[in-house]
């Protein structure tokens, strides 16, 4: 059992990654920064509740919590359960088409009271580790992951009016199987630029890999909050929008990020160095030049191989990527807030109403370029036109019947939205 309950947002992400994306407990744990035993505990709870992903996806936070944590009953010491023949299982896994899931199904067929699937996999992992034998490195599976990072070198852009030089940062992404590289210049390594670079990268690839793997140690970019779905829901929601998951490189595991480090080196050598004698007077102009060099780099024949990254991509990886969604992800600012006693929440000095029954409740505010949408337990409860100035946006349907505004008395502080301004979706 987990020592401390997770938020239901993180609980739901555990189940999405386990059941929809079919990740291992350790992959989920690495992505969400929790222990693999906690992952197993939450999966077991969901299984015991008779849930599947289709059901979980539709549940609100309160409903999911009641399913995962029903009235606690006194624990009964479990009976001894037989262990599988791990040596035989290990040999079977080398046969074509044989998976851990299949071996577990055969195991529980013979031992109905045996271990659950998550425990089965964990026990096998421990057994395999205890053998302490060298293991051959497995090539990256097509469509499995993209590694992302920023280059250490910056590029100067000249202000055409003042002549002042401003440094631009180089974002780099690389697909695991083909090595296809994406790169673009940005003014800084902020969360909006970081997120939007991913959106443009996926459009460049024409699809999305299962895993987004950023550097766990990059200061200023990949802080812990960048990957935690509770602390930074925007990056998490971007991954969910594209059907992917974020799993940072492991601390003190340099081999995890070898692919992107090489891609950064290639970008610095064949893009930045090649452009060193050119002057750029806008970020757009710089990115146009980068795109031309990127095209050359991806079509360049690889050393000791009669094939290019682009050819490998078309041959191995393109068809393995997750198709792009109908609409690209739109970056939004996200803030958690508590509804005031006057049933409004505040974002950037402006106050927006929600239905009065949510007074004093915690809500999530998502502010896009033109709209502010407010959620309670993952359900949309209000939407307003966005204003970045002081004022009040109040929907009369949110007010209690006895409100002065509903009665026709203007209290003097409320800026009521007219029918033409009020969103209809």
Short mmCIF file of C-alpha atoms in Angstrom, two decimals:
data_model
loop_
_atom_site.label_atom_id
_atom_site.label_comp_id
_atom_site.label_asym_id
_atom_site.label_seq_id
_atom_site.Cartn_x
_atom_site.Cartn_y
_atom_site.Cartn_z
CA UNK A 1 0.00 0.00 0.00
CA UNK A 2 1.25 3.51 -0.81
CA UNK A 3 2.35 5.40 2.30
CA UNK A 4 0.79 8.62 1.11
CA UNK A 5 -2.12 9.04 -1.27
CA UNK A 6 -1.35 10.62 -4.62
CA UNK A 7 -3.54 13.24 -6.25
CA UNK A 8 -6.22 11.75 -8.45
CA UNK A 9 -4.65 13.52 -11.47
CA UNK A 10 -1.46 11.53 -10.92
CA UNK A 11 -3.44 8.37 -10.08
CA UNK A 12 -5.29 8.61 -13.40
CA UNK A 13 -1.99 9.16 -15.26
CA UNK A 14 -0.60 5.95 -13.69
CA UNK A 15 -3.53 4.00 -15.11
CA UNK A 16 -3.35 5.72 -18.52
CA UNK A 17 0.34 4.84 -18.90
CA UNK A 18 -0.14 1.29 -17.64
CA UNK A 19 -3.31 0.32 -19.49
CA UNK A 20 -3.48 2.54 -22.55
CA UNK A 21 0.23 2.87 -23.28
CA UNK A 22 1.24 -0.52 -21.80
CA UNK A 23 4.30 0.85 -19.98
CA UNK A 24 6.14 -1.08 -17.28
CA UNK A 25 5.86 -0.11 -13.61
CA UNK A 26 9.37 1.32 -13.71
CA UNK A 27 8.69 3.43 -16.80
CA UNK A 28 5.61 4.88 -15.15
CA UNK A 29 7.52 5.46 -11.91
CA UNK A 30 10.33 7.26 -13.76
CA UNK A 31 7.87 9.48 -15.61
CA UNK A 32 5.83 10.47 -12.54
CA UNK A 33 8.71 10.48 -10.02
CA UNK A 34 7.19 7.93 -7.69
CA UNK A 35 8.28 4.46 -6.60
CA UNK A 36 7.48 1.46 -8.78
CA UNK A 37 5.83 -0.17 -5.76
CA UNK A 38 3.40 2.76 -5.60
CA UNK A 39 2.57 2.22 -9.27
CA UNK A 40 1.86 -1.43 -8.57
CA UNK A 41 -0.32 -0.54 -5.58
CA UNK A 42 -2.54 1.83 -7.58
CA UNK A 43 -2.86 -0.61 -10.48
CA UNK A 44 -3.89 -3.38 -8.05
CA UNK A 45 -6.46 -1.09 -6.46
CA UNK A 46 -7.95 -0.30 -9.87
CA UNK A 47 -8.00 -4.00 -10.84
CA UNK A 48 -9.69 -4.91 -7.55
CA UNK A 49 -12.31 -2.23 -8.25
CA UNK A 50 -13.02 -3.90 -11.61
CA UNK A 51 -11.93 -0.84 -13.58
CA UNK A 52 -10.44 -0.55 -17.06
CA UNK A 53 -9.07 2.53 -18.84
CA UNK A 54 -12.32 3.29 -20.68
CA UNK A 55 -14.07 3.57 -17.32
CA UNK A 56 -11.28 5.46 -15.54
CA UNK A 57 -11.05 8.05 -18.33
CA UNK A 58 -14.66 9.11 -17.70
CA UNK A 59 -14.45 9.29 -13.90
CA UNK A 60 -14.11 12.56 -12.00
CA UNK A 61 -11.53 12.89 -9.24
CA UNK A 62 -13.99 12.21 -6.40
CA UNK A 63 -15.45 9.15 -8.14
CA UNK A 64 -12.01 7.72 -8.89
CA UNK A 65 -10.89 8.26 -5.30
CA UNK A 66 -13.92 6.40 -3.96
CA UNK A 67 -13.17 3.49 -6.31
CA UNK A 68 -9.48 3.27 -5.44
CA UNK A 69 -9.90 3.91 -1.72
CA UNK A 70 -13.17 2.35 -0.56
CA UNK A 71 -13.89 1.86 3.13
CA UNK A 72 -10.73 0.18 4.40
CA UNK A 73 -11.30 -3.38 5.64
CA UNK A 74 -9.17 -5.35 8.01
CA UNK A 75 -6.38 -7.01 6.08
CA UNK A 76 -6.24 -10.77 5.86
CA UNK A 77 -2.83 -12.33 5.60
CA UNK A 78 -2.58 -13.77 2.09
CA UNK A 79 -1.96 -17.46 1.55
CA UNK A 80 1.34 -18.65 0.17
CA UNK A 81 1.34 -18.38 -3.63
CA UNK A 82 3.47 -20.59 -5.89
CA UNK A 83 6.33 -18.98 -7.82
CA UNK A 84 6.67 -19.54 -11.56
CA UNK A 85 9.63 -21.41 -13.05
CA UNK A 86 11.64 -18.27 -13.86
CA UNK A 87 14.37 -20.07 -15.82
CA UNK A 88 11.79 -21.60 -18.11
CA UNK A 89 9.91 -18.29 -18.38
CA UNK A 90 13.15 -16.50 -19.29
CA UNK A 91 13.82 -18.96 -22.10
CA UNK A 92 10.24 -18.71 -23.35
CA UNK A 93 10.54 -14.92 -23.63
CA UNK A 94 13.17 -15.38 -26.34
CA UNK A 95 10.68 -17.16 -28.55
CA UNK A 96 8.89 -15.05 -31.22
CA UNK A 97 5.61 -13.57 -30.05
CA UNK A 98 5.97 -14.66 -26.42
CA UNK A 99 5.35 -11.83 -23.94
CA UNK A 100 5.27 -11.50 -20.18
CA UNK A 101 1.52 -11.00 -20.39
CA UNK A 102 1.10 -14.37 -22.16
CA UNK A 103 3.32 -16.18 -19.64
CA UNK A 104 1.38 -14.62 -16.76
CA UNK A 105 -1.95 -15.72 -18.27
CA UNK A 106 -0.62 -19.28 -18.53
CA UNK A 107 0.67 -19.05 -14.94
CA UNK A 108 -2.69 -17.96 -13.45
CA UNK A 109 -4.45 -20.61 -15.55
CA UNK A 110 -2.41 -23.23 -13.72
CA UNK A 111 -2.42 -21.34 -10.40
CA UNK A 112 -5.71 -19.41 -10.05
CA UNK A 113 -4.66 -17.95 -6.70
CA UNK A 114 -1.28 -16.81 -7.98
CA UNK A 115 0.32 -13.40 -8.29
CA UNK A 116 -1.23 -10.51 -10.23
CA UNK A 117 0.40 -9.33 -13.45
CA UNK A 118 2.28 -6.38 -11.91
CA UNK A 119 3.75 -8.57 -9.14
CA UNK A 120 4.59 -11.27 -11.68
CA UNK A 121 6.64 -8.79 -13.73
CA UNK A 122 8.37 -7.36 -10.65
CA UNK A 123 9.31 -10.82 -9.36
CA UNK A 124 10.69 -11.74 -12.78
CA UNK A 125 12.72 -8.51 -12.91
CA UNK A 126 14.26 -9.30 -9.52
CA UNK A 127 15.07 -12.85 -10.57
CA UNK A 128 16.68 -11.68 -13.83
CA UNK A 129 18.74 -9.07 -11.97
CA UNK A 130 19.97 -11.68 -9.47
CA UNK A 131 21.49 -13.70 -12.31
CA UNK A 132 23.93 -10.80 -12.83
CA UNK A 133 24.86 -11.73 -16.39
CA UNK A 134 25.80 -9.31 -19.16
CA UNK A 135 22.90 -8.31 -21.37
CA UNK A 136 23.21 -7.26 -24.99
CA UNK A 137 22.06 -3.71 -25.69
CA UNK A 138 18.80 -3.68 -27.60
CA UNK A 139 18.39 -1.14 -30.44
CA UNK A 140 15.67 1.44 -30.00
CA UNK A 141 12.30 0.27 -31.26
CA UNK A 142 10.87 2.28 -34.16
CA UNK A 143 8.43 4.90 -32.93
CA UNK A 144 9.34 4.29 -29.30
CA UNK A 145 10.97 7.55 -28.23
CA UNK A 146 12.28 11.01 -29.02
CA UNK A 147 15.05 12.56 -26.91
CA UNK A 148 15.01 16.34 -26.47
CA UNK A 149 17.45 18.93 -25.10
CA UNK A 150 19.02 22.31 -25.74
CA UNK A 151 22.46 22.79 -27.28
CA UNK A 152 25.16 24.40 -25.17
CA UNK A 153 26.04 26.90 -27.89
CA UNK A 154 23.88 29.98 -28.51
CA UNK A 155 23.41 31.99 -31.75
CA UNK A 156 23.52 35.78 -32.07
CA UNK A 157 20.63 37.67 -33.64
CA UNK A 158 21.14 41.40 -34.40
CA UNK A 159 18.44 43.95 -33.67
CA UNK A 160 18.13 45.81 -37.02
CA UNK A 161 17.26 49.10 -35.27
CA UNK A 162 19.77 49.21 -32.42
CA UNK A 163 22.47 46.84 -33.68
CA UNK A 164 22.35 45.08 -30.31
CA UNK A 165 23.07 41.35 -30.33
CA UNK A 166 20.71 38.95 -28.60
CA UNK A 167 21.45 35.28 -27.94
CA UNK A 168 19.04 32.60 -29.21
CA UNK A 169 18.91 29.03 -27.85
CA UNK A 170 18.96 25.91 -30.05
CA UNK A 171 16.35 23.23 -29.30
CA UNK A 172 17.20 19.72 -30.55
CA UNK A 173 15.09 16.57 -30.78
CA UNK A 174 16.06 13.18 -32.22
CA UNK A 175 14.07 10.01 -32.92
CA UNK A 176 15.44 6.83 -31.35
CA UNK A 177 15.44 4.32 -34.22
CA UNK A 178 16.24 6.43 -37.30
CA UNK A 179 18.18 9.25 -35.67
CA UNK A 180 16.15 11.85 -37.59
CA UNK A 181 16.95 15.27 -36.09
CA UNK A 182 14.76 18.31 -35.53
CA UNK A 183 16.14 21.69 -34.49
CA UNK A 184 14.96 25.28 -34.10
CA UNK A 185 16.12 28.52 -32.47
CA UNK A 186 14.22 30.15 -29.58
CA UNK A 187 14.78 33.26 -27.50
CA UNK A 188 14.89 31.37 -24.22
CA UNK A 189 14.32 28.02 -22.54
CA UNK A 190 10.98 28.98 -20.98
CA UNK A 191 8.08 26.57 -20.60
CA UNK A 192 6.04 28.17 -23.45
CA UNK A 193 8.96 27.89 -25.89
CA UNK A 194 9.83 24.40 -24.66
CA UNK A 195 6.25 23.19 -25.17
CA UNK A 196 5.72 24.87 -28.54
CA UNK A 197 8.99 23.42 -29.83
CA UNK A 198 7.58 19.94 -29.18
CA UNK A 199 4.43 20.79 -31.16
CA UNK A 200 6.49 21.96 -34.17
CA UNK A 201 8.81 18.95 -33.82
CA UNK A 202 5.89 16.51 -34.03
CA UNK A 203 4.61 18.33 -37.12
CA UNK A 204 8.10 18.04 -38.65
CA UNK A 205 8.14 14.27 -37.97
CA UNK A 206 4.56 13.88 -39.17
CA UNK A 207 3.73 11.82 -36.08
CA UNK A 208 4.54 11.23 -32.41
CA UNK A 209 6.65 8.56 -30.64
CA UNK A 210 5.36 6.80 -27.53
CA UNK A 211 7.90 8.39 -25.17
CA UNK A 212 9.29 11.92 -24.85
CA UNK A 213 12.62 11.69 -23.04
CA UNK A 214 14.10 14.99 -21.78
CA UNK A 215 17.31 15.40 -19.80
CA UNK A 216 16.77 14.93 -16.08
CA UNK A 217 19.69 17.19 -15.12
CA UNK A 218 19.40 20.20 -17.47
CA UNK A 219 19.15 23.24 -15.18
CA UNK A 220 16.81 26.00 -16.24
CA UNK A 221 14.87 23.65 -18.51
CA UNK A 222 14.28 20.23 -17.05
CA UNK A 223 13.63 20.95 -13.42
CA UNK A 224 11.51 18.41 -11.55
CA UNK A 225 8.41 20.59 -11.90
CA UNK A 226 8.64 20.42 -15.68
CA UNK A 227 7.58 16.76 -15.65
CA UNK A 228 5.30 16.45 -12.64
CA UNK A 229 1.65 16.38 -13.80
CA UNK A 230 0.60 18.04 -10.53
CA UNK A 231 3.21 20.83 -10.52
CA UNK A 232 3.25 21.36 -14.29
CA UNK A 233 0.00 20.17 -15.87
CA UNK A 234 0.73 21.97 -19.17
CA UNK A 235 3.64 19.75 -20.24
CA UNK A 236 1.73 16.68 -19.06
CA UNK A 237 -1.39 17.73 -20.98
CA UNK A 238 0.67 18.31 -24.10
CA UNK A 239 1.95 14.72 -23.89
CA UNK A 240 -1.56 13.37 -23.27
CA UNK A 241 -2.92 15.40 -26.21
CA UNK A 242 -0.50 13.56 -28.50
CA UNK A 243 -0.95 10.15 -26.85
CA UNK A 244 2.62 10.10 -25.51
CA UNK A 245 4.26 9.97 -22.08
CA UNK A 246 7.18 11.90 -20.58
CA UNK A 247 9.95 9.76 -19.08
CA UNK A 248 13.09 11.79 -18.21
CA UNK A 249 16.56 10.27 -18.41
CA UNK A 250 17.64 8.63 -15.18
CA UNK A 251 19.98 10.42 -12.80
CA UNK A 252 23.60 9.19 -13.13
CA UNK A 253 22.73 7.15 -16.25
CA UNK A 254 24.63 8.96 -19.05
CA UNK A 255 23.81 6.23 -21.59
CA UNK A 256 20.14 7.25 -21.37
CA UNK A 257 20.86 10.53 -23.15
CA UNK A 258 23.63 9.45 -25.51
CA UNK A 259 21.37 9.78 -28.54
CA UNK A 260 20.43 13.41 -27.95
CA UNK A 261 23.96 14.36 -26.92
CA UNK A 262 25.18 13.09 -30.28
CA UNK A 263 22.35 14.93 -32.05
CA UNK A 264 23.32 18.17 -30.28
CA UNK A 265 26.91 17.61 -31.37
CA UNK A 266 25.78 17.08 -34.99
CA UNK A 267 23.62 20.22 -34.85
CA UNK A 268 26.44 22.33 -33.46
CA UNK A 269 28.92 20.95 -35.98
CA UNK A 270 26.84 20.89 -39.16
CA UNK A 271 24.30 23.65 -38.51
CA UNK A 272 25.72 26.29 -36.13
CA UNK A 273 29.32 26.02 -37.32
CA UNK A 274 28.19 26.19 -40.95
CA UNK A 275 26.23 29.40 -40.21
CA UNK A 276 28.95 31.05 -38.11
CA UNK A 277 29.87 33.68 -40.74
CA UNK A 278 26.29 34.72 -41.49
CA UNK A 279 24.41 37.54 -39.81
CA UNK A 280 20.76 37.23 -38.80
CA UNK A 281 18.39 40.10 -38.05
CA UNK A 282 15.36 38.14 -36.82
CA UNK A 283 14.56 34.78 -35.25
CA UNK A 284 12.51 33.91 -38.33
CA UNK A 285 15.49 34.54 -40.60
CA UNK A 286 17.72 32.39 -38.38
CA UNK A 287 15.22 29.51 -38.34
CA UNK A 288 14.91 29.61 -42.14
CA UNK A 289 18.67 29.09 -42.39
CA UNK A 290 18.59 26.36 -39.73
CA UNK A 291 15.84 24.51 -41.61
CA UNK A 292 17.97 24.41 -44.79
CA UNK A 293 20.98 23.02 -42.93
CA UNK A 294 18.72 20.56 -41.09
CA UNK A 295 17.43 19.25 -44.41
CA UNK A 296 21.05 18.75 -45.56
CA UNK A 297 22.03 17.03 -42.28
CA UNK A 298 19.14 14.55 -42.34
CA UNK A 299 19.79 13.68 -45.99
CA UNK A 300 23.55 13.27 -45.48
CA UNK A 301 24.79 9.69 -45.72
CA UNK A 302 25.71 8.27 -42.32
CA UNK A 303 29.29 7.26 -41.63
CA UNK A 304 29.98 3.62 -42.54
CA UNK A 305 26.42 3.18 -43.80
CA UNK A 306 24.95 3.60 -47.26
CA UNK A 307 21.84 5.31 -45.97
CA UNK A 308 20.77 8.68 -44.53
CA UNK A 309 18.74 9.55 -41.45
CA UNK A 310 15.85 10.58 -43.70
CA UNK A 311 15.93 7.26 -45.58
CA UNK A 312 16.06 5.32 -42.29
CA UNK A 313 13.11 7.35 -41.04
CA UNK A 314 11.02 6.60 -44.12
CA UNK A 315 12.00 2.94 -44.06
CA UNK A 316 11.72 2.18 -40.33
CA UNK A 317 10.06 4.84 -38.25
CA UNK A 318 7.53 6.95 -40.10
CA UNK A 319 4.82 4.30 -40.13
CA UNK A 320 5.48 3.40 -36.47
CA UNK A 321 4.70 6.89 -35.13
CA UNK A 322 1.39 7.75 -33.49
CA UNK A 323 -0.69 9.79 -35.99
CA UNK A 324 -0.99 13.51 -35.28
CA UNK A 325 -4.30 14.60 -33.70
CA UNK A 326 -6.73 16.64 -35.76
CA UNK A 327 -5.67 19.85 -34.02
CA UNK A 328 -2.23 20.75 -32.61
CA UNK A 329 -1.83 21.33 -28.88
CA UNK A 330 -2.40 24.95 -27.89
CA UNK A 331 -0.15 26.22 -25.12
CA UNK A 332 -2.11 27.46 -22.15
CA UNK A 333 -1.13 29.02 -18.86
CA UNK A 334 -2.32 26.90 -15.96
CA UNK A 335 -3.06 27.96 -12.41
CA UNK A 336 -4.73 26.31 -9.44
CA UNK A 337 -6.98 28.62 -7.46
CA UNK A 338 -9.62 28.67 -4.75
CA UNK A 339 -13.02 30.14 -5.59
CA UNK A 340 -13.65 33.35 -3.65
CA UNK A 341 -16.73 33.85 -1.50
CA UNK A 342 -18.20 35.96 -4.35
CA UNK A 343 -17.92 32.87 -6.65
CA UNK A 344 -15.12 34.37 -8.77
CA UNK A 345 -11.53 33.28 -9.35
CA UNK A 346 -8.67 35.61 -10.19
CA UNK A 347 -6.23 35.29 -13.08
CA UNK A 348 -3.84 38.11 -14.09
CA UNK A 349 -5.81 40.70 -12.06
CA UNK A 350 -9.11 39.83 -13.76
CA UNK A 351 -11.96 38.04 -11.95
CA UNK A 352 -14.04 35.31 -13.62
CA UNK A 353 -17.25 33.77 -12.29
CA UNK A 354 -18.02 30.10 -11.75
CA UNK A 355 -21.33 28.49 -10.67
CA UNK A 356 -21.97 29.64 -7.09
CA UNK A 357 -22.05 26.09 -5.69
CA UNK A 358 -18.26 25.90 -6.19
CA UNK A 359 -17.55 28.69 -3.69
CA UNK A 360 -14.43 27.85 -1.63
CA UNK A 361 -13.64 24.85 -3.88
CA UNK A 362 -10.25 24.41 -5.53
CA UNK A 363 -10.35 24.71 -9.32
CA UNK A 364 -7.93 24.63 -12.24
CA UNK A 365 -7.70 27.66 -14.54
CA UNK A 366 -6.45 27.17 -18.10
CA UNK A 367 -5.86 30.42 -19.96
CA UNK A 368 -5.34 30.26 -23.73
CA UNK A 369 -4.69 33.29 -25.90
CA UNK A 370 -8.36 34.33 -26.09
CA UNK A 371 -10.28 32.11 -23.64
CA UNK A 372 -10.14 31.31 -19.94
CA UNK A 373 -11.57 27.88 -19.04
CA UNK A 374 -12.13 26.76 -15.45
CA UNK A 375 -12.26 23.11 -14.35
CA UNK A 376 -13.32 21.33 -11.19
CA UNK A 377 -12.11 17.73 -10.88
CA UNK A 378 -11.35 17.60 -14.63
CA UNK A 379 -14.85 18.83 -15.58
CA UNK A 380 -15.31 22.19 -17.26
CA UNK A 381 -17.54 24.44 -15.17
CA UNK A 382 -16.99 27.87 -16.75
CA UNK A 383 -15.51 29.59 -19.79
CA UNK A 384 -14.94 33.30 -20.42
CA UNK A 385 -13.32 35.63 -22.93
CA UNK A 386 -9.84 36.41 -21.63
CA UNK A 387 -8.96 39.89 -20.34
CA UNK A 388 -5.51 40.88 -19.08
CA UNK A 389 -6.71 43.94 -17.17
CA UNK A 390 -8.50 44.51 -13.90
CA UNK A 391 -12.22 43.83 -13.98
CA UNK A 392 -14.97 41.25 -13.50
CA UNK A 393 -16.45 38.83 -16.03
CA UNK A 394 -19.67 37.40 -14.62
CA UNK A 395 -22.10 34.96 -16.18
CA UNK A 396 -25.55 35.57 -14.65
CA UNK A 397 -26.33 31.83 -14.76
CA UNK A 398 -23.53 31.33 -12.20
CA UNK A 399 -25.22 33.50 -9.56
CA UNK A 400 -27.62 32.32 -6.85
CA UNK A 401 -31.26 33.29 -7.36
CA UNK A 402 -31.16 35.87 -4.56
CA UNK A 403 -28.10 37.66 -5.94
CA UNK A 404 -28.53 41.45 -6.36
CA UNK A 405 -27.38 41.10 -9.98
CA UNK A 406 -30.00 38.47 -10.76
CA UNK A 407 -32.60 40.70 -9.15
CA UNK A 408 -31.61 43.50 -11.51
CA UNK A 409 -29.53 45.53 -9.03
CA UNK A 410 -26.01 46.28 -10.28
CA UNK A 411 -23.66 46.13 -7.28
CA UNK A 412 -21.23 48.42 -9.09
CA UNK A 413 -18.26 46.13 -9.24
CA UNK A 414 -19.35 43.43 -11.65
CA UNK A 415 -18.57 43.64 -15.34
CA UNK A 416 -21.29 41.46 -16.84
CA UNK A 417 -20.57 39.70 -20.12
CA UNK A 418 -23.04 40.44 -22.86
CA UNK A 419 -24.52 37.71 -25.08
CA UNK A 420 -22.20 38.61 -27.94
CA UNK A 421 -19.11 38.18 -25.76
CA UNK A 422 -20.11 35.01 -23.96
CA UNK A 423 -18.54 31.81 -25.41
CA UNK A 424 -21.06 29.34 -26.78
CA UNK A 425 -18.81 26.28 -26.53
#
